[in-house]
PDB file of N, CA and C in Angstrom:
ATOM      1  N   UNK Y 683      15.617  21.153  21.143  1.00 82.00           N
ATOM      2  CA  UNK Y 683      15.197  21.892  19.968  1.00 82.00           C
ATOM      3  C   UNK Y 683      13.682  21.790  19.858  1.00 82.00           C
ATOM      4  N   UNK Y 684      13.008  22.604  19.968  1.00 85.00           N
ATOM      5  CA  UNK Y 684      11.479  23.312  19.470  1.00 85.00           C
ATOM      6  C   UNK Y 684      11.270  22.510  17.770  1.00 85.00           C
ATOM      7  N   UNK Y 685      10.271  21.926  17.584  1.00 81.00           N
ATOM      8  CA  UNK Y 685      10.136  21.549  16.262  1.00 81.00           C
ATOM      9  C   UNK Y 685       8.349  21.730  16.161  1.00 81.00           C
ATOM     10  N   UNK Y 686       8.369  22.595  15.070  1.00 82.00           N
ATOM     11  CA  UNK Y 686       6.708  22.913  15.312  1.00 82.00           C
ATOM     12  C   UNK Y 686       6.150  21.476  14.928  1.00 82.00           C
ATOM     13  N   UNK Y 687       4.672  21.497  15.226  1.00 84.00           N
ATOM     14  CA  UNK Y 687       3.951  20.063  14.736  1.00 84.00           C
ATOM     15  C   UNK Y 687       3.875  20.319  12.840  1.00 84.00           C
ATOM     16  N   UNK Y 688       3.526  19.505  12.321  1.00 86.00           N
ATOM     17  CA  UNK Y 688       3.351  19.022  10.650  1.00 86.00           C
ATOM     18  C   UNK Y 688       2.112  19.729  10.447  1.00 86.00           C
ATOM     19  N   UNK Y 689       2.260  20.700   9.573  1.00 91.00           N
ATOM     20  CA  UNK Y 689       0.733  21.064   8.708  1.00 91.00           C
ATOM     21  C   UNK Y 689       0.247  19.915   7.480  1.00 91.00           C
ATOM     22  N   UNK Y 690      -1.118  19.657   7.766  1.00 91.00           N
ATOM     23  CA  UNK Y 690      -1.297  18.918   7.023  1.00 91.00           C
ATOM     24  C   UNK Y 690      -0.704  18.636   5.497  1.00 91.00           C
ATOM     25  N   UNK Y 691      -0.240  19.929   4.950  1.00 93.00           N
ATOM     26  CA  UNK Y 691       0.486  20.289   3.672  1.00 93.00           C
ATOM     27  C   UNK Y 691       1.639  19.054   3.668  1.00 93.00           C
ATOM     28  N   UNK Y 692       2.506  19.464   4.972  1.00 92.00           N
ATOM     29  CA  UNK Y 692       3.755  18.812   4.472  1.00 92.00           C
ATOM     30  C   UNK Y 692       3.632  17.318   4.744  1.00 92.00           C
ATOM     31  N   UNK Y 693       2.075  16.737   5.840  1.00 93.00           N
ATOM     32  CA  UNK Y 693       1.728  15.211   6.081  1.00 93.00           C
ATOM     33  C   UNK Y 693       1.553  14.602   4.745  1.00 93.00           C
ATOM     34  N   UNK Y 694       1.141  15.620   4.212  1.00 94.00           N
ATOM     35  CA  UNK Y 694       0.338  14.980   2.588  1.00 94.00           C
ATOM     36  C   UNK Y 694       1.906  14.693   1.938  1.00 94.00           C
ATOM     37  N   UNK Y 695       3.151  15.749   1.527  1.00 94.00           N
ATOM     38  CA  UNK Y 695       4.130  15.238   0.991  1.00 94.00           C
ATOM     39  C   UNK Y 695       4.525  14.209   1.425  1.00 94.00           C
ATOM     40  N   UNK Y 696       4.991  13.899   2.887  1.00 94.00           N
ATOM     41  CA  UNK Y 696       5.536  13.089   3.323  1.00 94.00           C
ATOM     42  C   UNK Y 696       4.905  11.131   3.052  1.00 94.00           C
ATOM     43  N   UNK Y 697       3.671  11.658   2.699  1.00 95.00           N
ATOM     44  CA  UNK Y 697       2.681  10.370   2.315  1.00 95.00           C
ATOM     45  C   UNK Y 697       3.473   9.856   0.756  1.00 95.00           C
ATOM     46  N   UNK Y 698       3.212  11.222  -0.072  1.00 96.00           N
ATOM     47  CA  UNK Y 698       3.544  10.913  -1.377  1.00 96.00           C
ATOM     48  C   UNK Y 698       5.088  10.294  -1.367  1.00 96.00           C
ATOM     49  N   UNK Y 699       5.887  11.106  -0.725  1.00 96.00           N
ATOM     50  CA  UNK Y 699       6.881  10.446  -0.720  1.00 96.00           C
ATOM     51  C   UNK Y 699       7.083   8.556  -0.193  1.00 96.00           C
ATOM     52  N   UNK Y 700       6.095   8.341   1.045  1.00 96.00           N
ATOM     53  CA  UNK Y 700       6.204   7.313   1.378  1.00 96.00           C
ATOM     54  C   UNK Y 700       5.606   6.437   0.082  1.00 96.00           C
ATOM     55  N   UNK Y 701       4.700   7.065  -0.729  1.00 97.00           N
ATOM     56  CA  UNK Y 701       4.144   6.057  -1.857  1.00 97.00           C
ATOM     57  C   UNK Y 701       5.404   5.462  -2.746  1.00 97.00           C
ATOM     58  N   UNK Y 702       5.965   6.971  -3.006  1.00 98.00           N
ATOM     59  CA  UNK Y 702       7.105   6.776  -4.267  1.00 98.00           C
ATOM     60  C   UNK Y 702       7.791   5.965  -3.421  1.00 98.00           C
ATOM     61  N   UNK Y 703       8.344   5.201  -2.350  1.00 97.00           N
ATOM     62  CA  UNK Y 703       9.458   4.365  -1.704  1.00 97.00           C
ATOM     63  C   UNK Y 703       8.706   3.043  -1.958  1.00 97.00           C
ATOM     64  N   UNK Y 704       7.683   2.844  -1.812  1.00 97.00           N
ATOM     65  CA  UNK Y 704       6.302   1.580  -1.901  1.00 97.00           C
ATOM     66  C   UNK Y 704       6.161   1.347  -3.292  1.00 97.00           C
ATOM     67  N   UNK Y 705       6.514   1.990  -4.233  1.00 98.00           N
ATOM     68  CA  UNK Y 705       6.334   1.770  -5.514  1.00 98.00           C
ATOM     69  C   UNK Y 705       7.639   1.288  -6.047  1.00 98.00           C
ATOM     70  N   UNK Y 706       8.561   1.847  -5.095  1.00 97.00           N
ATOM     71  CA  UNK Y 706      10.140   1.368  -5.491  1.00 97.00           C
ATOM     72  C   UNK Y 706      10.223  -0.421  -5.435  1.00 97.00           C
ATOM     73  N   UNK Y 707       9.749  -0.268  -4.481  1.00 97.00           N
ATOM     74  CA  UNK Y 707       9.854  -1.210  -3.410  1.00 97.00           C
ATOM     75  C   UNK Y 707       9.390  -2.693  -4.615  1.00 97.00           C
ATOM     76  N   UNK Y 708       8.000  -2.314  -4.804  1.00 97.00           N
ATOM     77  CA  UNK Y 708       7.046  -2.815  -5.850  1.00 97.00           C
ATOM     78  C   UNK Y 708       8.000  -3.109  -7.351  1.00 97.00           C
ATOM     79  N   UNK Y 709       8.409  -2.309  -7.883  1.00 98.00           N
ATOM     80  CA  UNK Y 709       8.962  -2.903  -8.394  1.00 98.00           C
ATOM     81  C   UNK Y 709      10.559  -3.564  -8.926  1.00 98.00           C
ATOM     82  N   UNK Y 710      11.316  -3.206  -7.573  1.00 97.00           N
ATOM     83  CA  UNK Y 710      11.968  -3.806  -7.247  1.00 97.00           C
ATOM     84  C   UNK Y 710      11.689  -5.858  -7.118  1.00 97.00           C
ATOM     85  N   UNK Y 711      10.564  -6.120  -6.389  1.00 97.00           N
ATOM     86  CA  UNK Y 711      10.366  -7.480  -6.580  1.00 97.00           C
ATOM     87  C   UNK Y 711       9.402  -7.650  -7.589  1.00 97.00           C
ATOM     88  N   UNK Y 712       9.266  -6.874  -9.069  1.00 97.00           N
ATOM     89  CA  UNK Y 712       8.714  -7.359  -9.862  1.00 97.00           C
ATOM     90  C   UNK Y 712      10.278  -7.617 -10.739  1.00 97.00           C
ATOM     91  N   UNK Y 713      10.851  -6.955 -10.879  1.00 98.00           N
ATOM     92  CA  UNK Y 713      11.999  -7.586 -11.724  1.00 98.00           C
ATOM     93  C   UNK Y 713      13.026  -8.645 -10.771  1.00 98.00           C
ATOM     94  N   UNK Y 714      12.576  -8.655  -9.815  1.00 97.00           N
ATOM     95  CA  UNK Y 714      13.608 -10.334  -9.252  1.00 97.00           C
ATOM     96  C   UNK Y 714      12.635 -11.627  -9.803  1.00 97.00           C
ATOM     97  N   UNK Y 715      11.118 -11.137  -9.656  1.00 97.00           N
ATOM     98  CA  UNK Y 715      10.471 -12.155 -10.403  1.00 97.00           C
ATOM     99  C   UNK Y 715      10.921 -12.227 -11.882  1.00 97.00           C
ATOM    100  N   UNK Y 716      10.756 -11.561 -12.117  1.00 97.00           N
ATOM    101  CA  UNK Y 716      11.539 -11.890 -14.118  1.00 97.00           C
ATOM    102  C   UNK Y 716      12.524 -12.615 -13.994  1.00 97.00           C
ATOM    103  N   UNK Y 717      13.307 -11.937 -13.549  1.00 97.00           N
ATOM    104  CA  UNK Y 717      15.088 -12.558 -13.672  1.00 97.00           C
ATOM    105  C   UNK Y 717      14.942 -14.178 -12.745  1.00 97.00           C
ATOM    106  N   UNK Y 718      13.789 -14.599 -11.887  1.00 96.00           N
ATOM    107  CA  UNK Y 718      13.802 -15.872 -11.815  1.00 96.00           C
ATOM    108  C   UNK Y 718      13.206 -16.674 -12.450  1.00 96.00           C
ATOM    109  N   UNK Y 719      12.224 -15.952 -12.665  1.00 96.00           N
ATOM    110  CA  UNK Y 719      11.309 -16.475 -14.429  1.00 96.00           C
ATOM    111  C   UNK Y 719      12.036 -17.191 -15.330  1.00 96.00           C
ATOM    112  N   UNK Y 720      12.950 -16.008 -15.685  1.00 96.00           N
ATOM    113  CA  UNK Y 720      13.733 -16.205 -16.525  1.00 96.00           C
ATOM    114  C   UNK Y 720      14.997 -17.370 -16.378  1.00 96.00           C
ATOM    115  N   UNK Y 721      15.706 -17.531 -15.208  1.00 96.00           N
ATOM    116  CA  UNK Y 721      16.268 -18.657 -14.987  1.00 96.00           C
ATOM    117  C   UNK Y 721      15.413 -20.009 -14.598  1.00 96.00           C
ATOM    118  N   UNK Y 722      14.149 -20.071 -14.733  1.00 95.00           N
ATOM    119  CA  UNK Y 722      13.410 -21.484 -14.744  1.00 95.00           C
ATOM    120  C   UNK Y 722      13.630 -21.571 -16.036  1.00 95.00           C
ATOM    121  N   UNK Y 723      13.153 -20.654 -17.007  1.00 94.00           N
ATOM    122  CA  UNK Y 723      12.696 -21.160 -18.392  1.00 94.00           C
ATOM    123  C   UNK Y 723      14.040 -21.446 -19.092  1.00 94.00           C
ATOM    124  N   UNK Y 724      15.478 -20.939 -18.993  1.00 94.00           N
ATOM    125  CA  UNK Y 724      16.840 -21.633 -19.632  1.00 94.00           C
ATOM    126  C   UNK Y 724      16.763 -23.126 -19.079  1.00 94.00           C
ATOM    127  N   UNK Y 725      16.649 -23.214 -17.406  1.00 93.00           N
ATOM    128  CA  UNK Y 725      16.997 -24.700 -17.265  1.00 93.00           C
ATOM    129  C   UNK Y 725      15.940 -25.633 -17.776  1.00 93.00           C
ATOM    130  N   UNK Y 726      14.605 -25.118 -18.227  1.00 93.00           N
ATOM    131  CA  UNK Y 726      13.523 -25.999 -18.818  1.00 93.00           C
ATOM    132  C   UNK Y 726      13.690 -26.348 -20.337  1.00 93.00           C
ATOM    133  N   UNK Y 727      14.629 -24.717 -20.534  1.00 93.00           N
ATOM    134  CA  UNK Y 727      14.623 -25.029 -22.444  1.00 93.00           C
ATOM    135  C   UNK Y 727      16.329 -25.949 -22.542  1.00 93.00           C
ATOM    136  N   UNK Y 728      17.332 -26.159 -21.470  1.00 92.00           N
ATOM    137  CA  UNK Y 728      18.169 -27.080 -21.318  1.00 92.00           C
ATOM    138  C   UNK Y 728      17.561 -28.764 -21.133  1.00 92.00           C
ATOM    139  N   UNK Y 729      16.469 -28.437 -20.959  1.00 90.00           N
ATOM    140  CA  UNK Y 729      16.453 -29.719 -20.302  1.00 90.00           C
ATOM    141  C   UNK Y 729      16.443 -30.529 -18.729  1.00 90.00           C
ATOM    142  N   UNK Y 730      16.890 -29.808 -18.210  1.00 91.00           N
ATOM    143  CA  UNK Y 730      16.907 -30.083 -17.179  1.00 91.00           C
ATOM    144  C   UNK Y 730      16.172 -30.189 -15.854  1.00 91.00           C
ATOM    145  N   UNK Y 731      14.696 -29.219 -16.180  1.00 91.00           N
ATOM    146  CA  UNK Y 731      13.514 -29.399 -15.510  1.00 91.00           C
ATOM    147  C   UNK Y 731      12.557 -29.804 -16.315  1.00 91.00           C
ATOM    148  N   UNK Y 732      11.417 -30.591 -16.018  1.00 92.00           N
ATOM    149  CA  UNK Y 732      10.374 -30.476 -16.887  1.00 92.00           C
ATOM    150  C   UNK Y 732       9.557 -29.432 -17.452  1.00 92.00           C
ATOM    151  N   UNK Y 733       8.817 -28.962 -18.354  1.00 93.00           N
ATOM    152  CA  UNK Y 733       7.638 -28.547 -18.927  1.00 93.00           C
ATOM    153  C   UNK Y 733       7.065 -27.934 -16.813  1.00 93.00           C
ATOM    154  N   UNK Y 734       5.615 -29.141 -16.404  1.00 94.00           N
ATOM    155  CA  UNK Y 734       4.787 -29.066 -15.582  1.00 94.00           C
ATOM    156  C   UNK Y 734       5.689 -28.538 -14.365  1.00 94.00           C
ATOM    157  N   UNK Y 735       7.012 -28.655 -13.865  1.00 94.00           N
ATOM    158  CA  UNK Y 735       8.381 -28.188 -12.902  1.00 94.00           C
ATOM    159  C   UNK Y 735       8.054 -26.703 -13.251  1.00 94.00           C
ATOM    160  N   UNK Y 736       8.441 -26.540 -14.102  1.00 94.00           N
ATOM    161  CA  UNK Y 736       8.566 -25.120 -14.635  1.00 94.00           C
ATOM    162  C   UNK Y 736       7.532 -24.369 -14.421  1.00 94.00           C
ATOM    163  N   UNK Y 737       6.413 -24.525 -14.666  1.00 95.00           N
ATOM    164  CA  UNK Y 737       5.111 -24.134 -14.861  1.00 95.00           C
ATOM    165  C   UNK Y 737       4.593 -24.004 -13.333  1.00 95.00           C
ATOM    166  N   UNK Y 738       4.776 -25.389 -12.831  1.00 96.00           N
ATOM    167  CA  UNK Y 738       4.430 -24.942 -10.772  1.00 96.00           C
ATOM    168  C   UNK Y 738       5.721 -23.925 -10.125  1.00 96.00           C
ATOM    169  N   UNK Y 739       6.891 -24.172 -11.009  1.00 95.00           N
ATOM    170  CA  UNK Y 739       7.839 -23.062 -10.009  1.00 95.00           C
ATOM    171  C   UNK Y 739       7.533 -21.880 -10.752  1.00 95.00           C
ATOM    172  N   UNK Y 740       7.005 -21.127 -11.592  1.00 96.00           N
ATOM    173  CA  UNK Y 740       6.386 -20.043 -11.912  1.00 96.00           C
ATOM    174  C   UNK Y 740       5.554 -19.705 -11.224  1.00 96.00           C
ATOM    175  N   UNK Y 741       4.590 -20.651 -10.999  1.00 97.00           N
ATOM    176  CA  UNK Y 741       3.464 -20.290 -10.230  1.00 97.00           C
ATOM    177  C   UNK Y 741       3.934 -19.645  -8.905  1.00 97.00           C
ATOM    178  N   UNK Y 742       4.551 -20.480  -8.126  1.00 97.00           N
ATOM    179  CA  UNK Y 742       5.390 -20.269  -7.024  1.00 97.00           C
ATOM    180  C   UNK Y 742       5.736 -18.737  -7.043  1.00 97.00           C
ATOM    181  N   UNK Y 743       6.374 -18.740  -7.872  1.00 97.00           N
ATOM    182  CA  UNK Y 743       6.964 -17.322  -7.672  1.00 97.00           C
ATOM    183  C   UNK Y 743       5.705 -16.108  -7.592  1.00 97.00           C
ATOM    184  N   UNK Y 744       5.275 -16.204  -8.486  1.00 97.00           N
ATOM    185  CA  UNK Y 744       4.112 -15.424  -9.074  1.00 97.00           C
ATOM    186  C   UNK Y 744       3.573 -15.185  -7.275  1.00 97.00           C
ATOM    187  N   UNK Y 745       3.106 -16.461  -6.846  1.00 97.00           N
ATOM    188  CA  UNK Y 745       2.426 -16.222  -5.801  1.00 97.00           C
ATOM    189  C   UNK Y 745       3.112 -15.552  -4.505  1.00 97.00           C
ATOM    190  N   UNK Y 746       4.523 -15.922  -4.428  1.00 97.00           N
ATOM    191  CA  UNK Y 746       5.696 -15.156  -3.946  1.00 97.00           C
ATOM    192  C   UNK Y 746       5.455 -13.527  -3.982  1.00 97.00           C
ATOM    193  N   UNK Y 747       5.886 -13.328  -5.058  1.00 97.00           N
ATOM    194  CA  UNK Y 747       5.491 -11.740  -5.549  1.00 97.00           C
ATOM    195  C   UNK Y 747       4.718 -11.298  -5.241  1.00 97.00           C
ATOM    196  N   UNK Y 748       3.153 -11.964  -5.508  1.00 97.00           N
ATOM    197  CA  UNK Y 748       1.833 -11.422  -4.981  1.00 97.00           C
ATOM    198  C   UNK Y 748       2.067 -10.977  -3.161  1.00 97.00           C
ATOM    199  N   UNK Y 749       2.207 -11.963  -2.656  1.00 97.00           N
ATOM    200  CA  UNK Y 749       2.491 -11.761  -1.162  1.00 97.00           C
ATOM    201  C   UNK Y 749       3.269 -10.592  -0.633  1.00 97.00           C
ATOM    202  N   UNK Y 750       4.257 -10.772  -1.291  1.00 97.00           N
ATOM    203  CA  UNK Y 750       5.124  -9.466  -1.018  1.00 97.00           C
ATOM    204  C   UNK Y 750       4.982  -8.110  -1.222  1.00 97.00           C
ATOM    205  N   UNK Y 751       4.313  -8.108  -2.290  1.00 97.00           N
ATOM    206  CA  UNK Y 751       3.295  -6.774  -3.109  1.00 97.00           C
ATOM    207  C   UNK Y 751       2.659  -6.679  -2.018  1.00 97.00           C
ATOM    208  N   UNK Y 752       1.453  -7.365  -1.529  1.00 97.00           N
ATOM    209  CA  UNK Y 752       0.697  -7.171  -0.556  1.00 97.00           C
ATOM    210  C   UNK Y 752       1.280  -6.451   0.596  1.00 97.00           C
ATOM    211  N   UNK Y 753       2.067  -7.129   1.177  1.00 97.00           N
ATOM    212  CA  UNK Y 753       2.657  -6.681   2.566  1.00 97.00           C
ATOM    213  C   UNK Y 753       3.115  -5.233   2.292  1.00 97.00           C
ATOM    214  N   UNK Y 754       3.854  -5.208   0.967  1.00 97.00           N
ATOM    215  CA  UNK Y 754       4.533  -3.526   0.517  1.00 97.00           C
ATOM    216  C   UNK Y 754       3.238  -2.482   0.699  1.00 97.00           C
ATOM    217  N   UNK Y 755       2.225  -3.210   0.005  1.00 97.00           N
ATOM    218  CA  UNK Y 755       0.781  -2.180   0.420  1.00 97.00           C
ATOM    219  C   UNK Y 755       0.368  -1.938   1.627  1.00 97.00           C
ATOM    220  N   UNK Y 756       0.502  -3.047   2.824  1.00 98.00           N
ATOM    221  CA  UNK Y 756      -0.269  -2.919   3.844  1.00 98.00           C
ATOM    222  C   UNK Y 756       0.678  -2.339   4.614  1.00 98.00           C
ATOM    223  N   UNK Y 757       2.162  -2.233   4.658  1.00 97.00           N
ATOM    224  CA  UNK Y 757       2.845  -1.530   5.263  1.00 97.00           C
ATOM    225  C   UNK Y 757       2.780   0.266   4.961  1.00 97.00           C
ATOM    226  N   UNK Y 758       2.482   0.515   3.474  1.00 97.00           N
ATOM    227  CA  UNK Y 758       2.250   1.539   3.325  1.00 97.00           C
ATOM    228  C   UNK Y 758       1.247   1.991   3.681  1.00 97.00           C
ATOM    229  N   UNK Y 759      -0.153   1.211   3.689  1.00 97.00           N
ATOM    230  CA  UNK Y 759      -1.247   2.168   4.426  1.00 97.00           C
ATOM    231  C   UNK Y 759      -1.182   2.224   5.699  1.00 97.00           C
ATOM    232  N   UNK Y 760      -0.720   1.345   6.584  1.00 97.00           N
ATOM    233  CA  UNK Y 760      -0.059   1.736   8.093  1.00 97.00           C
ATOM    234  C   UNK Y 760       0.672   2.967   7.971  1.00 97.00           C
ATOM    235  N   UNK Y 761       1.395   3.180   7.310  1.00 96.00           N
ATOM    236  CA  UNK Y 761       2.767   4.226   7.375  1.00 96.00           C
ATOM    237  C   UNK Y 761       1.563   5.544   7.278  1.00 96.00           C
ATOM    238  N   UNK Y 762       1.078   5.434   5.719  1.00 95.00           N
ATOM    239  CA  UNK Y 762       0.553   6.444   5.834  1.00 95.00           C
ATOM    240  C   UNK Y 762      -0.989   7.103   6.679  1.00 95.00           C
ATOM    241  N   UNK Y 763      -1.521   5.740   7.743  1.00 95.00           N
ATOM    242  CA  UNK Y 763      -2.412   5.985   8.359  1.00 95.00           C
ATOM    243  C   UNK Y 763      -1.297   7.004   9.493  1.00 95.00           C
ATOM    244  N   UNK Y 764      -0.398   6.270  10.025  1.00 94.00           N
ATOM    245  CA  UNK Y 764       0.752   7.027  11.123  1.00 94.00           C
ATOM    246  C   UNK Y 764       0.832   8.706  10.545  1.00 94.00           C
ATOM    247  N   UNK Y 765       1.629   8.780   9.510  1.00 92.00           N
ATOM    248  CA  UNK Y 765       1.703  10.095   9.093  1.00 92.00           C
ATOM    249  C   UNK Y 765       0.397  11.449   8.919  1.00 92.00           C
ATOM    250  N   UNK Y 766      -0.882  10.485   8.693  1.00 91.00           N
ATOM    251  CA  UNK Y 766      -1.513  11.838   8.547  1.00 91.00           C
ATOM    252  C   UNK Y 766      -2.342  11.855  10.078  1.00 91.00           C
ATOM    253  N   UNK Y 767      -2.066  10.548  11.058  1.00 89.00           N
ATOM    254  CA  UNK Y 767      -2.515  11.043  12.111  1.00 89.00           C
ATOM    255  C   UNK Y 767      -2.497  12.290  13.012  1.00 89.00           C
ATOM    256  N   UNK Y 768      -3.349  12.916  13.541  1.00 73.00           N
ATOM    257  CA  UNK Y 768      -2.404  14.229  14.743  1.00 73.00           C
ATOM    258  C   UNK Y 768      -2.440  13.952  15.808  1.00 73.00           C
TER     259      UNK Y 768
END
C-alpha cells in the first residue's frame, strides 16, 4: 500500500495529540500521589507513623512524582522531535 508522506498540517495534529496523551499521563501520577499522600496522613493521624516519617515519606513521593513528570516531558519532546522530523 502507497501511503503519501505527512504534511506538516497533520505532523502538527499528531504532536497535539501526542501532548494530550503526556498530559494524561501527567496527571494520572498526580492523583496516585494524592491518594498516597493521603494514606501516609490516616496512618500518621492513627498513630502509627510519626509526625517527621510522614513528612520524609511525602517528600519521597513528591520527589517520585517530580521524576516521573520529568521523564513524561522528555519522552514527549523526543516523540515530538520524531514526528515533526522529515
Amino acid at each position: 500500500i502507497n501511503v503519501p508522506p505527512l504534511t506538516e498540517e497533520r505532523r502538527k495534529e499528531f504532536c497535539k495529540i501526542a501532548a494530550k496523551y503526556a498530559e494524561e499521563g501527567k496527571v494520572s501520577l498526580r492523583n496516585i500521589r494524592r491518594e498516597a499522600i493521603e494514606k501516609i496522613k490516616r496512618l500518621e493521624k492513627a498513630a502509627e507513623i510519626s509526625e517527621d516519617q510522614s513528612r520524609d515519606e511525602q517528600e519521597n513521593i513528591q520527589k517520585l512524582t517530580d521524576k516521573f513528570i520529568t521523564e513524561v516531558e522528555t519522552h514527549l519532546h523526543a516523540k515530538e522531535a520524531d514526528i515533526l522530523k522529515v
